[in-house]
Short mmCIF file of C-alpha atoms and ligand atoms in Angstrom, two decimals:
data_model
loop_
_atom_site.label_atom_id
_atom_site.label_comp_id
_atom_site.label_asym_id
_atom_site.label_seq_id
_atom_site.Cartn_x
_atom_site.Cartn_y
_atom_site.Cartn_z
CA ARG U 19 -0.13 0.04 0.02
CA ASN U 20 2.93 2.32 0.87
CA GLY U 21 4.92 0.71 -1.93
CA ILE U 22 7.05 -1.17 0.54
CA THR U 23 9.06 -3.82 -1.33
CA ARG U 24 11.58 -6.55 -0.03
CA PRO U 25 14.82 -5.18 0.78
CA LYS U 26 17.50 -6.21 -1.80
CA GLY U 27 20.40 -8.07 -0.46
CA TRP U 28 18.89 -9.01 3.09
CA THR U 29 16.21 -10.99 4.61
CA VAL U 30 14.08 -10.21 7.50
CA SER U 31 11.99 -13.12 9.10
CA TRP U 32 8.92 -12.07 11.27
CA HIS U 33 7.52 -14.57 13.81
CA SER U 34 3.92 -14.11 15.25
CA ASN U 35 0.80 -15.89 16.12
CA PRO U 36 -2.67 -14.25 16.90
CA ALA U 37 -3.13 -17.10 19.45
CA ILE U 38 -0.48 -15.51 21.69
CA GLU U 39 -2.14 -12.15 21.71
CA LYS U 40 -5.45 -13.43 23.05
CA HIS U 41 -4.05 -14.38 26.41
CA HIS U 42 -5.04 -12.36 29.47
CA PHE U 43 -2.93 -11.75 32.68
CA GLY U 44 -6.03 -10.29 34.48
CA HIS U 45 -7.84 -6.87 34.34
CA SER U 46 -5.44 -4.70 36.36
CA HIS U 47 -2.37 -6.33 35.21
CA PRO U 48 0.06 -4.07 33.16
CA MET U 49 1.12 -6.88 30.61
CA LYS U 50 -1.27 -6.93 27.86
CA PRO U 51 -0.47 -9.28 25.23
CA TRP U 52 -3.10 -7.55 23.13
CA ARG U 53 -0.41 -4.83 22.58
CA LEU U 54 1.06 -7.23 19.92
CA THR U 55 -2.31 -7.15 18.03
CA LEU U 56 -1.96 -3.17 17.97
CA SER U 57 1.64 -3.52 16.84
CA LYS U 58 0.88 -6.05 14.27
CA SER U 59 -2.09 -4.02 12.77
CA LEU U 60 0.13 -0.88 12.52
CA ILE U 61 2.92 -2.87 10.89
CA MET U 62 0.47 -4.41 8.47
CA SER U 63 -1.40 -1.15 7.72
CA TYR U 64 1.98 0.14 6.40
CA GLY U 65 2.23 -2.87 4.31
CA MET U 66 5.64 -4.14 5.79
CA HIS U 67 4.63 -7.74 6.01
CA ALA U 68 5.09 -7.89 2.07
CA ALA U 69 8.77 -7.09 2.70
CA MET U 70 9.42 -9.91 5.12
CA ASP U 71 9.41 -13.82 5.46
CA THR U 72 6.35 -14.17 7.76
CA TYR U 73 6.08 -17.31 9.99
CA GLU U 74 3.37 -18.53 12.37
CA SER U 75 4.78 -19.13 15.75
CA ARG U 76 4.59 -22.63 16.98
CA VAL U 77 4.74 -24.29 20.47
CA ALA U 78 8.34 -25.01 21.60
CA THR U 79 8.69 -28.71 22.42
CA ARG U 80 9.34 -30.07 25.83
CA GLU U 81 12.91 -31.00 24.87
CA GLU U 82 13.51 -27.56 23.56
CA LEU U 83 12.14 -26.03 26.78
CA GLU U 84 14.52 -28.39 28.90
CA ASP U 85 17.46 -26.77 27.30
CA PHE U 86 17.18 -24.19 29.99
CA HIS U 87 14.43 -24.89 32.21
CA SER U 88 14.13 -27.63 34.87
CA GLU U 89 11.91 -30.56 34.49
CA ASP U 90 10.11 -29.96 37.77
CA TYR U 91 9.35 -26.45 36.96
CA LEU U 92 8.06 -27.28 33.49
CA ASP U 93 5.86 -29.93 34.94
CA PHE U 94 4.27 -27.41 37.53
CA LEU U 95 3.89 -24.69 34.93
CA LYS U 96 1.97 -27.07 32.54
CA THR U 97 -0.56 -28.33 35.27
CA ALA U 98 -0.94 -25.25 37.36
CA LYS U 99 -4.63 -24.30 37.95
CA VAL U 100 -6.03 -20.77 37.76
CA ALA U 101 -6.66 -19.79 41.47
CA LEU U 102 -10.31 -19.52 42.56
CA PRO U 103 -11.14 -15.79 43.87
CA ASP U 104 -10.93 -16.80 47.58
CA ASP U 105 -7.90 -19.17 47.19
CA THR U 106 -4.96 -17.89 49.10
CA GLU U 107 -2.66 -20.86 48.67
CA VAL U 108 0.96 -19.53 47.63
CA MET U 109 2.33 -21.72 44.83
CA PRO U 110 5.94 -22.69 44.33
CA TYR U 111 8.18 -21.29 41.66
CA ASN U 112 6.91 -17.65 42.27
CA LEU U 113 3.77 -18.56 40.34
CA GLY U 114 0.33 -17.39 41.17
CA GLY U 115 1.25 -13.98 42.89
CA SER U 116 0.21 -10.67 41.27
CA ASP U 117 3.23 -10.38 39.04
CA CYS U 118 3.11 -13.99 37.71
CA PRO U 119 -0.50 -15.10 37.77
CA VAL U 120 -1.65 -18.44 36.45
CA PHE U 121 -4.18 -17.71 33.64
CA ASP U 122 -6.04 -19.81 31.10
CA GLY U 123 -3.75 -21.09 28.49
CA LEU U 124 -0.45 -20.11 30.26
CA PHE U 125 1.44 -23.13 29.17
CA THR U 126 0.41 -22.48 25.47
CA TYR U 127 1.25 -18.85 25.72
CA CYS U 128 4.69 -19.63 27.08
CA SER U 129 5.62 -22.39 24.78
CA MET U 130 4.47 -20.33 21.87
CA TYR U 131 6.36 -17.12 22.35
CA ALA U 132 9.51 -19.44 23.08
CA GLY U 133 8.96 -21.44 19.93
CA ALA U 134 8.94 -18.14 18.06
CA SER U 135 12.30 -17.08 19.47
CA ILE U 136 13.64 -20.47 19.03
CA ASP U 137 12.71 -20.43 15.20
CA ALA U 138 13.97 -16.93 14.88
CA ALA U 139 17.31 -17.98 16.24
CA ARG U 140 17.43 -20.97 13.81
CA LYS U 141 16.68 -18.69 10.79
CA LEU U 142 19.88 -16.58 11.68
CA ALA U 143 22.08 -19.65 12.65
CA ASN U 144 21.09 -21.44 9.32
CA GLU U 145 21.67 -18.11 7.42
CA GLU U 146 18.17 -18.04 6.22
CA ALA U 147 17.74 -14.56 7.59
CA ASP U 148 19.77 -11.49 8.32
CA ILE U 149 17.50 -10.10 10.87
CA ALA U 150 14.70 -12.04 12.71
CA VAL U 151 12.05 -10.48 14.65
CA ASN U 152 9.80 -11.83 17.45
CA TRP U 153 7.97 -9.02 19.26
CA SER U 154 6.10 -11.57 21.42
CA GLY U 155 9.43 -12.55 23.04
CA GLY U 156 11.96 -10.80 25.23
CA LEU U 157 10.91 -12.13 28.62
CA HIS U 158 14.10 -11.61 30.34
CA HIS U 159 13.44 -12.21 34.01
CA ALA U 160 12.56 -15.90 33.89
CA LYS U 161 14.87 -18.22 35.74
CA LYS U 162 15.68 -21.91 35.20
CA ALA U 163 13.20 -22.89 37.88
CA GLU U 164 11.38 -19.82 38.66
CA ALA U 165 8.71 -17.17 37.15
CA SER U 166 9.73 -13.54 37.63
CA GLY U 167 8.36 -10.15 36.61
CA PHE U 168 5.64 -11.29 34.28
CA CYS U 169 8.04 -13.88 32.61
CA TYR U 170 7.74 -17.53 32.94
CA VAL U 171 9.92 -19.22 30.23
CA ASN U 172 13.11 -17.27 29.11
CA ASP U 173 12.76 -17.27 25.42
CA ILE U 174 16.04 -15.32 25.14
CA VAL U 175 18.18 -17.74 26.74
CA LEU U 176 16.60 -20.47 24.56
CA ALA U 177 17.34 -18.37 21.41
CA ILE U 178 20.96 -17.76 22.53
CA LEU U 179 21.58 -21.45 23.13
CA GLN U 180 20.42 -22.15 19.61
CA LEU U 181 22.77 -19.54 18.09
CA LEU U 182 25.69 -20.90 20.36
CA ARG U 183 25.25 -24.16 18.60
CA LYS U 184 26.67 -22.55 15.49
CA MET U 185 28.40 -19.46 16.51
CA PRO U 186 31.27 -18.93 18.96
CA ARG U 187 30.10 -15.72 20.72
CA VAL U 188 26.77 -13.90 21.21
CA LEU U 189 26.37 -10.33 22.20
CA TYR U 190 23.12 -9.78 24.21
CA ILE U 191 21.80 -6.31 24.56
CA ASP U 192 18.86 -5.29 26.51
CA ILE U 193 17.12 -1.70 26.35
CA ASP U 194 14.23 -2.53 28.45
CA VAL U 195 13.94 -0.19 31.47
CA HIS U 196 14.38 -3.18 33.75
CA HIS U 197 17.53 -5.21 34.39
CA GLY U 198 17.87 -8.21 32.21
CA ASP U 199 18.66 -10.41 35.27
CA GLY U 200 17.48 -13.88 33.97
CA VAL U 201 19.76 -13.78 31.08
CA GLU U 202 22.81 -12.38 32.81
CA GLU U 203 22.40 -15.23 35.38
CA ALA U 204 21.92 -17.94 32.82
CA PHE U 205 25.30 -16.91 31.13
CA TRP U 206 26.85 -15.75 34.43
CA SER U 207 29.57 -18.59 34.02
CA SER U 208 30.15 -18.15 30.43
CA ASP U 209 32.64 -16.41 28.34
CA ARG U 210 30.59 -17.16 25.02
CA VAL U 211 27.98 -14.60 25.94
CA LEU U 212 28.51 -10.87 26.76
CA THR U 213 25.52 -9.51 28.44
CA LEU U 214 24.72 -5.70 28.43
CA SER U 215 21.51 -4.32 30.11
CA MET U 216 20.64 -0.57 30.31
CA HIS U 217 18.05 0.12 33.09
CA LYS U 218 16.66 2.19 35.90
CA TYR U 219 18.51 1.54 38.95
CA ASP U 220 18.70 3.51 42.18
CA GLY U 221 19.24 0.94 44.94
CA MET U 222 16.66 -1.68 45.43
CA ASN U 223 13.54 0.37 44.93
CA PHE U 224 12.81 -0.52 41.15
CA PHE U 225 12.13 -4.24 40.07
CA PRO U 226 14.13 -6.37 40.11
CA GLY U 227 16.47 -4.42 42.53
CA THR U 228 19.68 -5.65 40.92
CA GLY U 229 22.17 -4.38 37.86
CA ASP U 230 24.33 -1.99 39.66
CA LEU U 231 27.59 -0.94 37.70
CA ASP U 232 29.97 -3.20 39.87
CA ARG U 233 27.84 -6.25 39.01
CA THR U 234 30.14 -7.48 36.22
CA GLY U 235 30.17 -11.29 36.58
CA PRO U 236 31.60 -13.88 39.12
CA ILE U 237 35.33 -13.14 39.95
CA ASP U 238 36.05 -16.71 41.51
CA GLU U 239 39.50 -17.86 40.42
CA GLY U 240 39.33 -19.42 36.80
CA ASN U 241 35.73 -18.37 36.09
CA PRO U 242 35.42 -17.77 32.40
CA GLY U 243 32.41 -15.61 32.98
CA ALA U 244 34.17 -13.11 35.06
CA HIS U 245 33.85 -9.45 33.61
CA HIS U 246 31.12 -10.58 30.95
CA ALA U 247 28.05 -8.83 32.68
CA ILE U 248 27.77 -5.14 31.81
CA ASN U 249 25.26 -3.29 33.65
CA VAL U 250 24.31 0.42 32.94
CA PRO U 251 22.46 1.86 35.83
CA LEU U 252 20.55 4.97 35.01
CA LEU U 253 18.29 7.41 36.79
CA ASP U 254 14.84 8.87 36.03
CA GLY U 255 14.44 10.93 33.01
CA ILE U 256 17.28 10.00 30.66
CA ASP U 257 16.77 11.63 27.29
CA ASP U 258 17.56 10.44 23.59
CA GLU U 259 20.77 12.28 23.56
CA GLN U 260 22.24 10.59 26.60
CA TYR U 261 20.74 7.37 25.88
CA VAL U 262 21.85 6.89 22.36
CA TRP U 263 25.33 8.19 23.11
CA LEU U 264 25.66 5.56 25.87
CA PHE U 265 24.35 2.80 23.74
CA LYS U 266 26.58 3.55 20.57
CA THR U 267 29.72 4.19 22.92
CA ILE U 268 29.14 1.14 24.93
CA VAL U 269 28.22 -1.23 22.31
CA GLY U 270 31.02 0.08 20.22
CA MET U 271 33.49 -0.83 22.92
CA CYS U 272 31.80 -4.44 23.34
CA LEU U 273 32.32 -5.05 19.73
CA GLU U 274 36.01 -4.04 19.80
CA GLN U 275 36.80 -6.26 22.87
CA PHE U 276 34.44 -9.34 22.31
CA ARG U 277 33.83 -9.56 18.39
CA PRO U 278 30.61 -11.19 18.78
CA SER U 279 29.22 -13.60 15.84
CA ALA U 280 25.50 -12.42 16.41
CA ILE U 281 23.70 -9.96 18.46
CA VAL U 282 20.46 -10.63 20.22
CA LEU U 283 18.69 -7.27 21.10
CA GLN U 284 15.76 -7.22 23.64
CA CYS U 285 13.85 -4.07 22.65
CA GLY U 286 11.51 -3.55 25.74
CA ALA U 287 9.43 -0.59 25.01
CA ASP U 288 9.07 0.32 28.59
CA SER U 289 12.15 2.47 28.41
CA LEU U 290 9.95 5.11 26.37
CA ALA U 291 8.53 8.19 27.82
CA GLY U 292 4.97 7.99 29.00
CA ASP U 293 5.20 4.23 29.88
CA ARG U 294 3.05 3.12 32.75
CA LEU U 295 5.86 1.43 34.55
CA GLY U 296 8.91 3.15 33.11
CA ARG U 297 10.57 6.32 34.16
CA PHE U 298 12.79 7.34 31.16
CA ASN U 299 12.20 10.22 28.53
CA VAL U 300 13.41 8.03 25.62
CA GLN U 301 11.42 8.77 22.34
CA VAL U 302 10.53 6.39 19.55
CA GLN U 303 13.59 8.01 17.58
CA GLY U 304 16.04 7.29 20.19
CA HIS U 305 14.78 3.71 20.91
CA GLY U 306 14.80 3.06 17.22
CA ALA U 307 18.53 4.66 16.82
CA CYS U 308 19.62 1.68 19.11
CA ILE U 309 18.09 -0.85 16.68
CA ALA U 310 19.48 1.08 13.63
CA PHE U 311 22.90 1.00 15.08
CA CYS U 312 23.01 -2.72 15.53
CA LYS U 313 21.64 -3.26 12.06
CA SER U 314 24.36 -1.07 10.65
CA LEU U 315 27.11 -3.49 12.16
CA GLY U 316 25.94 -6.10 9.64
CA LEU U 317 25.94 -9.06 12.13
CA PRO U 318 23.00 -11.55 12.44
CA LEU U 319 20.52 -9.74 14.53
CA LEU U 320 17.62 -11.15 16.62
CA LEU U 321 14.99 -8.69 17.62
CA VAL U 322 12.89 -9.44 20.54
CA GLY U 323 10.20 -7.56 22.44
CA GLY U 324 9.88 -7.48 26.18
CA GLY U 325 8.29 -4.84 28.53
CA GLY U 326 6.03 -1.85 27.38
CA TYR U 327 2.82 -0.94 29.18
CA THR U 328 1.52 1.90 27.14
CA PRO U 329 0.22 -0.17 24.14
CA ARG U 330 -0.24 2.63 21.79
CA ASN U 331 3.61 3.63 22.25
CA VAL U 332 4.65 0.01 22.25
CA ALA U 333 2.85 -0.39 18.76
CA ARG U 334 4.65 2.85 17.54
CA ALA U 335 8.20 1.76 18.72
CA TRP U 336 7.81 -1.80 17.34
CA ALA U 337 6.33 -0.62 13.92
CA HIS U 338 9.15 1.95 13.50
CA GLU U 339 11.69 -0.72 14.43
CA THR U 340 10.36 -3.17 12.03
CA SER U 341 10.55 -0.55 9.44
CA ILE U 342 14.27 -0.15 10.25
CA ALA U 343 14.84 -3.96 10.00
CA ILE U 344 13.35 -3.77 6.50
CA GLY U 345 15.01 -0.45 5.63
CA CYS U 346 11.99 1.24 4.80
CA ASP U 347 11.99 3.73 7.67
CA ALA U 348 13.07 6.80 5.67
CA THR U 349 10.23 6.46 3.10
CA LEU U 350 7.40 5.59 5.45
CA ASP U 351 4.47 8.18 5.74
CA PRO U 352 4.86 9.81 9.30
CA ILE U 353 1.17 9.97 9.48
CA ILE U 354 -0.49 6.65 10.71
CA PRO U 355 -2.48 5.22 7.91
CA ASP U 356 -6.27 5.98 8.02
CA HIS U 357 -7.12 2.38 7.40
CA THR U 358 -5.25 1.25 10.86
CA PRO U 359 -8.05 -0.84 12.49
CA PHE U 360 -7.27 0.71 15.85
CA LYS U 361 -6.91 4.30 14.63
CA GLU U 362 -8.70 5.58 17.90
CA TYR U 363 -5.66 4.33 20.02
CA PHE U 364 -3.27 6.84 18.27
CA ARG U 365 -5.47 9.94 17.77
CA TYR U 366 -5.39 11.50 21.10
CA ASP U 367 -1.68 12.02 21.27
CA THR U 368 -1.26 14.75 18.74
CA ILE U 369 -3.12 16.95 16.33
CA PHE U 370 -1.74 14.64 13.55
CA PRO U 371 -1.16 11.19 14.87
CA THR U 372 2.10 10.30 13.72
CA LEU U 373 4.22 7.12 14.15
CA GLU U 374 7.07 8.65 16.16
CA GLN U 375 5.35 11.23 18.26
CA ILE U 376 4.48 9.89 21.62
CA LEU U 377 2.89 11.69 24.44
CA GLY U 378 5.16 11.30 27.55
CA ASP U 379 5.30 13.38 30.79
CA PRO U 380 8.53 15.26 30.77
CA ARG U 381 10.38 13.87 33.67
CA PRO U 382 13.26 15.87 35.21
CA ASN U 383 16.51 14.25 33.87
CA ARG U 384 18.40 12.95 37.16
CA ASN U 385 21.38 11.89 34.92
CA SER U 386 24.22 14.35 35.15
CA ALA U 387 26.90 14.42 32.27
CA LYS U 388 29.45 13.42 34.76
CA ARG U 389 27.46 10.39 35.82
CA VAL U 390 27.14 9.34 32.36
CA ASN U 391 30.84 9.80 31.55
CA ASP U 392 31.77 7.90 34.79
CA ILE U 393 29.61 5.00 33.73
CA VAL U 394 31.52 4.62 30.33
CA GLN U 395 34.76 5.18 31.97
CA SER U 396 34.12 2.17 34.41
CA ILE U 397 32.85 -0.02 31.63
CA ARG U 398 35.88 0.81 29.49
CA GLU U 399 38.05 -0.55 32.32
CA GLN U 400 36.02 -3.63 32.76
CA LEU U 401 36.11 -4.50 29.14
CA ARG U 402 39.90 -4.56 29.22
CA MET U 403 39.56 -7.85 30.98
CA VAL U 404 37.41 -9.35 28.20
CA ASN U 405 39.39 -11.00 25.40
CA PHE U 406 37.88 -13.04 22.38
N1 LIG F 10 7.03 -1.57 38.61
C1 LIG F 10 6.23 -2.37 38.68
C2 LIG F 10 5.43 -3.62 38.88
N2 LIG F 10 3.82 -3.37 38.69
C3 LIG F 10 3.27 -4.70 38.86
C4 LIG F 10 2.00 -5.00 39.00
C5 LIG F 10 1.09 -3.96 38.95
C6 LIG F 10 -0.27 -4.32 38.94
C7 LIG F 10 -0.84 -5.67 38.82
F1 LIG F 10 -1.89 -6.16 38.76
C8 LIG F 10 0.30 -6.71 38.85
C9 LIG F 10 1.65 -6.37 38.76
N3 LIG F 10 4.46 -5.29 39.28
C10 LIG F 10 5.61 -4.74 39.06
C11 LIG F 10 6.84 -5.35 39.11
C12 LIG F 10 7.28 -6.40 38.02
C13 LIG F 10 7.76 -5.51 36.86
C14 LIG F 10 8.17 -6.55 35.72
C15 LIG F 10 8.74 -5.86 34.45
C16 LIG F 10 8.81 -7.12 33.28
C17 LIG F 10 9.58 -6.61 32.23
O1 LIG F 10 9.22 -5.33 31.56
O2 LIG F 10 10.95 -6.07 32.53
C18 LIG F 10 9.64 -7.63 31.16
C19 LIG F 10 8.46 -8.11 30.47
N4 LIG F 10 6.78 -6.12 40.39
C20 LIG F 10 7.33 -5.70 41.58
O3 LIG F 10 7.80 -4.37 41.76
C21 LIG F 10 7.15 -6.57 42.86
C22 LIG F 10 6.15 -6.21 43.74
C23 LIG F 10 7.57 -6.27 44.23
C24 LIG F 10 5.39 -4.88 43.76
C25 LIG F 10 4.25 -4.89 42.90
N5 LIG F 10 3.21 -6.06 43.44
C26 LIG F 10 2.02 -6.08 42.49
C27 LIG F 10 3.88 -7.32 43.35
C28 LIG F 10 5.36 -7.32 44.19
CA1 LIG F 11 17.41 -3.45 30.27
ZN1 LIG F 12 10.65 -3.92 31.62
#
């Protein structure tokens, strides 16, 4: 419709399934799988699907899930029952609380977003795609035998394990406003994965309460994972200029020292201004600039979703980032197409509802120039210890 054609010379694979989007965490829960429907409708209104290889996500097999998760945890996850209103019994594995409720179809939901990330990683590993996209994935808090922060199965860990079958080293980058603790912990003792998370951190007050600058990996004698965790703790209100500068500078340093064979980028959209849970002032342009920078490196690139709790902004960011993956961002009409089925969700923000303009309360920026420079300096020193 917008004349979007397949990019010449590279392939983008797009993994999605409407069955994932129909699940409900509960009325007041901030995680709304329906935001994926909104994102998809925007992507398709622009005609971007015509420029990608599109795949319907399938459920991950038990064997695939066991690549990371314990058998007892998967057994419980599969059979856990939705609690009745007056049922106060605490379930094991951090399941059933307000963050990680048990809802109808939970195991199918988890298996499907995991299946999508595994398939996306295999497309890259088999050189059948240059960029693979799964906006339903990016659930970075899940542990081997524990649900955490709206995440039950860690699709990112499963995808990285697929890449490591064919590639020596993977760089994991996480721009969700929360610390990517589950992925960091999974590869805590490995020198084949360098994890980098940018997030809000000011002590223990913001979930999950970890991710300080000095959390760099186990320093026990002879541990190969030492220094392979990079944490960028940020304060409220960081803007595009600081965020994108930090991103490019630190990712640039990681490339030099670690020479990854592939990049996995978690594109959590809760780092955008106006997010219901987030605290940053990052705009769609700044968020997208991080994706564009990774694409420009020419390495196999896996894009996964993650957080994002103001659905119309999530849809804007992930549609814009899909256009960057395809390479049609410069030619996209900035005005959201009239035939977008959910046009009403975009129209209140600006006089002309555009793809990139989001409404975010301008938070005071608490990140001083000195603080930002000190972070880079400290990570520069840490990376001296990393050698490929
Ligand atoms: N921040 C935050 C937040 N809000 C909620 C929440 C609110 C309403 C509900 F009905 C249910 C939950 N939980 C949290 C955080 C978890 C944030 C997870 C982010 C996930 C991700 O974006 O990184 C990736 C998808 N949980 C907490 O702060 C824990 C509590 C300590 C406080 C909130 N209560 C509800 C649970 C315990
Ligand atoms: Ca992060
Ligand atoms: Zn988050």
